[in-house]
Structures are given as structure tokens and as C-alpha cells.
Amino acid sequence: MHGPAAPDPETGSGARPWWSPAPDPALPPISTRRAYAEVLLVFAAFFLSGVVAAALLLGDRYRNLLQSGSWAAYSPQAVDLCAQIGLAVAVVLLLSARRGVRPATLGLRIPRLDDGRVAVSRSVRVAAWGLLGLVAGGILNALLQTGHLPTGTPNAPELIFGMVDSVQAGVVEELVVLAFVVVSLRQAGRPWWEVTAVALVLRGSYHVYYGPGVLGILLWAAIYYWTYLRFRELLPLIVCHTGWDMVGFLSQRWVGVTGVAILVVAGIWIAAVILWLVERNNRPVVGWPAGRGPGPGGAWGLGWPPGRGVGRPVGPGSPVGPGSPAGPGSPAGPFPGTGPGGPPPGWHPDPAGYNRWRWWDGQRWTEYVSPHT
């Protein structure tokens, strides 16, 4: 029987492949009825009108009521969108707080490392995955769509309204249709397949005016959904969604905006790969106190072989395998010199000398090992 999986060096959670979701936060359980009631009522409050409008547009019965292009027409609408943003944030946070869910649990936080610094590399990777979803979904949508929202060359009032509308879409959609849905249904113990189906159906419901192009929206939504589950960070996804909508709107007036956006997206993708490689190469051993490295007769008297000092840790997927024993000839166990004053939990040089690294769980040396340097 396998022991518990060794923590992921990046997140501190159980070791997992790069595609697997982060563990659910520890939250008090709620009933399925309560979870669905809150999810569907909040969704209806902010998106039911959008679902109706999408159906009318699909049936070619939708008419744009804001055709004058005047400040008198667009200013009140922009104020209304700002109010929707504030109301959505307030409603979601208040309902969540009543269930013991903090804003950080929803992903509303600045991504930070254990030492308090902003997790720039992780934020860029989240943004890179989010942009991948938007680009891939946008391409598929363009190939399949049979309908779309009315377009034109916006004037100044329409530009202001469009910018506010982009912010509203980024904040409200990701908060209400993604984070709130996932956290609420998982808090009720609903299985992943069900949570996934609900999240995608709700996302697609107010985009049906694209016709078959809604498949592109679902592709984007699926990648966004996975990215959120993998990192549990919402702010980078909100920023990407907002920026995507702004580019689509501004490009109706200035075609060059699209070119600039392409360069920005390419830069983020390149930066994400570089930062990930640098972080992976320089990541310190998990739980290793600053300035305390092993050596002959070192900090814990474990009898480390000469030259087996601290190196970069193995990343997710580098160990022999989550839940996989080290195999014959590489046992776990107590080794000479290990006691209550041993190292903190983390990857450390294998005191038995069988492998490069072995996982210490705080009490004993486990069977989890890695030969990687």
C-alpha cells in the first residue's frame, strides 16, 4: 500500500502531474441544494438577460437600442456596468463568507511566494494559459460562427462604454461563472464531471448567438476552467479576459491594435517559458532553512556524502511518481543519525545513497525518491 504523496515543490500540495487540479481547500461542507440555489440565483441575477438577448440574436430578432452614439445614451449604461461590477463582487463575497470561503479561496489575491514576494513567474504562466484559451477559442469561433454581436466604428462615447463593458465582462464572468461555481459545487462535494458540465453550460448559454461558433467559446472556457483549477488564481484570468475584449472592441476603430496585441501575447508566451525554466532550475529544496545545508557532519548529523550538497529540487512529475514506492534496493526507513531534530519536510539528499533525492515527511524518510539532479 502506497504512502501519502510527497508535496509538490511549487504549491506545497500533493505531488501531481502538471495537468491535474490543485487540491480543494479545506472548507465546511454545505448541502447540494444550497450550493445550486446560490450558484443559479447569482448566475440568473447577472446573466439571465444575456441569455435571453443571445437567444433573440440567434433568432435574428435582436436590435441594438444604443444607436445614437451620444453621451446621453452611453453614459448611464457605463455607470450601470460599474454598479454591476461592484454588486457582483459584493454578492459573491458575502455569500461565500457565510460559508467560510475567503476571497483568497476564490482566487482573488495577488499571487505570492512563501516569502511574500509577488509570484511573477506563476502569474505570467497563468496569463499564458489564459491567452492560449482565448486565442484557440477565438480562432475556432471565427471559423464556425454564424452570428455575432453588432459591430461598427465606435465614437468617443461608445469607446468609453466599450472599455467599461470589457472590465465588467472580465470581472463578473470569471467571478460568477468560474470561481463561484467551482468553489460552491466542490464545497457541496459534487464530482468533477458535474462541476465541469455546469461551468461550461453556464458559460455557453449567453454565447449561443454565435451558432456553431459557441464551440470556440466552450474551448476557451474549458482551458480557462483547467487553468483556474491548476493554479487557483483568478486575477490574471480576469486581466486576460478584460484585455481580450478591449482589443476586440478597439480594433473596430484602430486596426493596428490587433497587431500590438499579437506582439504582447507572443511576448507573454515566450516570457512564460523562460521564467518557468529559470524557476525550475533555481528552485530551492522545499523546506530547507536558509543557510542550513547538509554536508559531512552537517546541520543534522546525517552523514551526507561529500559533494552531495543542496541542488535544485525535482519539480512536479520528477519523482519516481506520486504514490510510487522507490523500488527494490531503495528502501524507506529510519537511517542512522536521523531523529526528532531531523530536517523539515521536503526533498533532501538521500542519506542511504541510493538516489539523488529522498522525501522526508518530518518524521521519517519515505519511499519517494528521484534520481534527477
GROMACS .gro file of N, CA, C and O in nm, residues 9 121 125 273-285 310-316 318 357 373:
model
  104
    9PRO      N    1   0.667   2.070  -0.501
    9PRO     CA    2   0.758   2.176  -0.463
    9PRO      C    3   0.705   2.315  -0.493
    9PRO      O    4   0.743   2.410  -0.428
  121SER      N    5   0.650   3.471  -1.192
  121SER     CA    6   0.657   3.360  -1.286
  121SER      C    7   0.524   3.286  -1.294
  121SER      O    8   0.474   3.256  -1.403
  125ARG      N    9   0.260   3.258  -1.613
  125ARG     CA   10   0.216   3.128  -1.667
  125ARG      C   11   0.064   3.119  -1.670
  125ARG      O   12   0.007   3.066  -1.765
  273VAL      N   13   0.760   3.068  -2.078
  273VAL     CA   14   0.850   2.955  -2.093
  273VAL      C   15   0.985   2.983  -2.027
  273VAL      O   16   1.039   2.900  -1.953
  274ILE      N   17   1.040   3.102  -2.052
  274ILE     CA   18   1.171   3.136  -1.995
  274ILE      C   19   1.165   3.140  -1.843
  274ILE      O   20   1.251   3.083  -1.774
  275LEU      N   21   1.064   3.206  -1.788
  275LEU     CA   22   1.053   3.217  -1.643
  275LEU      C   23   1.033   3.080  -1.579
  275LEU      O   24   1.085   3.053  -1.470
  276TRP      N   25   0.956   2.994  -1.644
  276TRP     CA   26   0.935   2.861  -1.589
  276TRP      C   27   1.066   2.782  -1.586
  276TRP      O   28   1.096   2.715  -1.488
  277LEU      N   29   1.144   2.791  -1.693
  277LEU     CA   30   1.271   2.719  -1.697
  277LEU      C   31   1.368   2.773  -1.592
  277LEU      O   32   1.436   2.695  -1.524
  278VAL      N   33   1.373   2.905  -1.578
  278VAL     CA   34   1.461   2.964  -1.477
  278VAL      C   35   1.418   2.924  -1.337
  278VAL      O   36   1.500   2.886  -1.253
  279GLU      N   37   1.288   2.931  -1.312
  279GLU     CA   38   1.238   2.895  -1.178
  279GLU      C   39   1.263   2.748  -1.149
  279GLU      O   40   1.303   2.711  -1.038
  280ARG      N   41   1.242   2.664  -1.247
  280ARG     CA   42   1.263   2.521  -1.228
  280ARG      C   43   1.410   2.490  -1.201
  280ARG      O   44   1.443   2.401  -1.122
  281ASN      N   45   1.499   2.564  -1.264
  281ASN     CA   46   1.642   2.540  -1.248
  281ASN      C   47   1.694   2.591  -1.114
  281ASN      O   48   1.786   2.532  -1.057
  282ASN      N   49   1.634   2.701  -1.066
  282ASN     CA   50   1.687   2.766  -0.945
  282ASN      C   51   1.605   2.740  -0.820
  282ASN      O   52   1.637   2.792  -0.713
  283ARG      N   53   1.497   2.663  -0.833
  283ARG     CA   54   1.408   2.643  -0.717
  283ARG      C   55   1.483   2.575  -0.604
  283ARG      O   56   1.547   2.472  -0.622
  284PRO      N   57   1.479   2.630  -0.481
  284PRO     CA   58   1.549   2.570  -0.368
  284PRO      C   59   1.476   2.446  -0.319
  284PRO      O   60   1.360   2.425  -0.349
  285VAL      N   61   1.546   2.364  -0.243
  285VAL     CA   62   1.484   2.245  -0.186
  285VAL      C   63   1.372   2.287  -0.092
  285VAL      O   64   1.388   2.379  -0.013
  310VAL      N   65   2.317   2.092  -0.143
  310VAL     CA   66   2.184   2.129  -0.187
  310VAL      C   67   2.188   2.160  -0.335
  310VAL      O   68   2.272   2.235  -0.383
  311GLY      N   69   2.098   2.105  -0.411
  311GLY     CA   70   2.083   2.137  -0.552
  311GLY      C   71   1.940   2.181  -0.575
  311GLY      O   72   1.864   2.196  -0.481
  312ARG      N   73   1.903   2.199  -0.699
  312ARG     CA   74   1.763   2.234  -0.725
  312ARG      C   75   1.676   2.113  -0.698
  312ARG      O   76   1.718   2.000  -0.719
  313PRO      N   77   1.556   2.133  -0.653
  313PRO     CA   78   1.469   2.019  -0.625
  313PRO      C   79   1.409   1.967  -0.753
  313PRO      O   80   1.406   2.034  -0.854
  314VAL      N   81   1.358   1.849  -0.745
  314VAL     CA   82   1.284   1.797  -0.858
  314VAL      C   83   1.147   1.861  -0.859
  314VAL      O   84   1.089   1.888  -0.756
  315GLY      N   85   1.096   1.887  -0.977
  315GLY     CA   86   0.966   1.951  -0.989
  315GLY      C   87   0.856   1.848  -0.993
  315GLY      O   88   0.881   1.727  -0.984
  316PRO      N   89   0.729   1.895  -1.012
  316PRO     CA   90   0.618   1.802  -1.021
  316PRO      C   91   0.641   1.705  -1.136
  316PRO      O   92   0.673   1.743  -1.247
  318SER      N   93   0.882   1.489  -1.144
  318SER     CA   94   1.018   1.439  -1.144
  318SER      C   95   1.038   1.320  -1.054
  318SER      O   96   1.120   1.235  -1.083
  357TRP      N   97   1.772   1.227  -0.450
  357TRP     CA   98   1.684   1.291  -0.352
  357TRP      C   99   1.591   1.188  -0.290
  357TRP      O  100   1.551   1.091  -0.352
  373THR      N  101   1.905   1.541  -1.103
  373THR     CA  102   1.994   1.640  -1.041
  373THR      C  103   1.941   1.779  -1.063
  373THR      O  104   1.851   1.800  -1.141
   0.00000   0.00000   0.00000
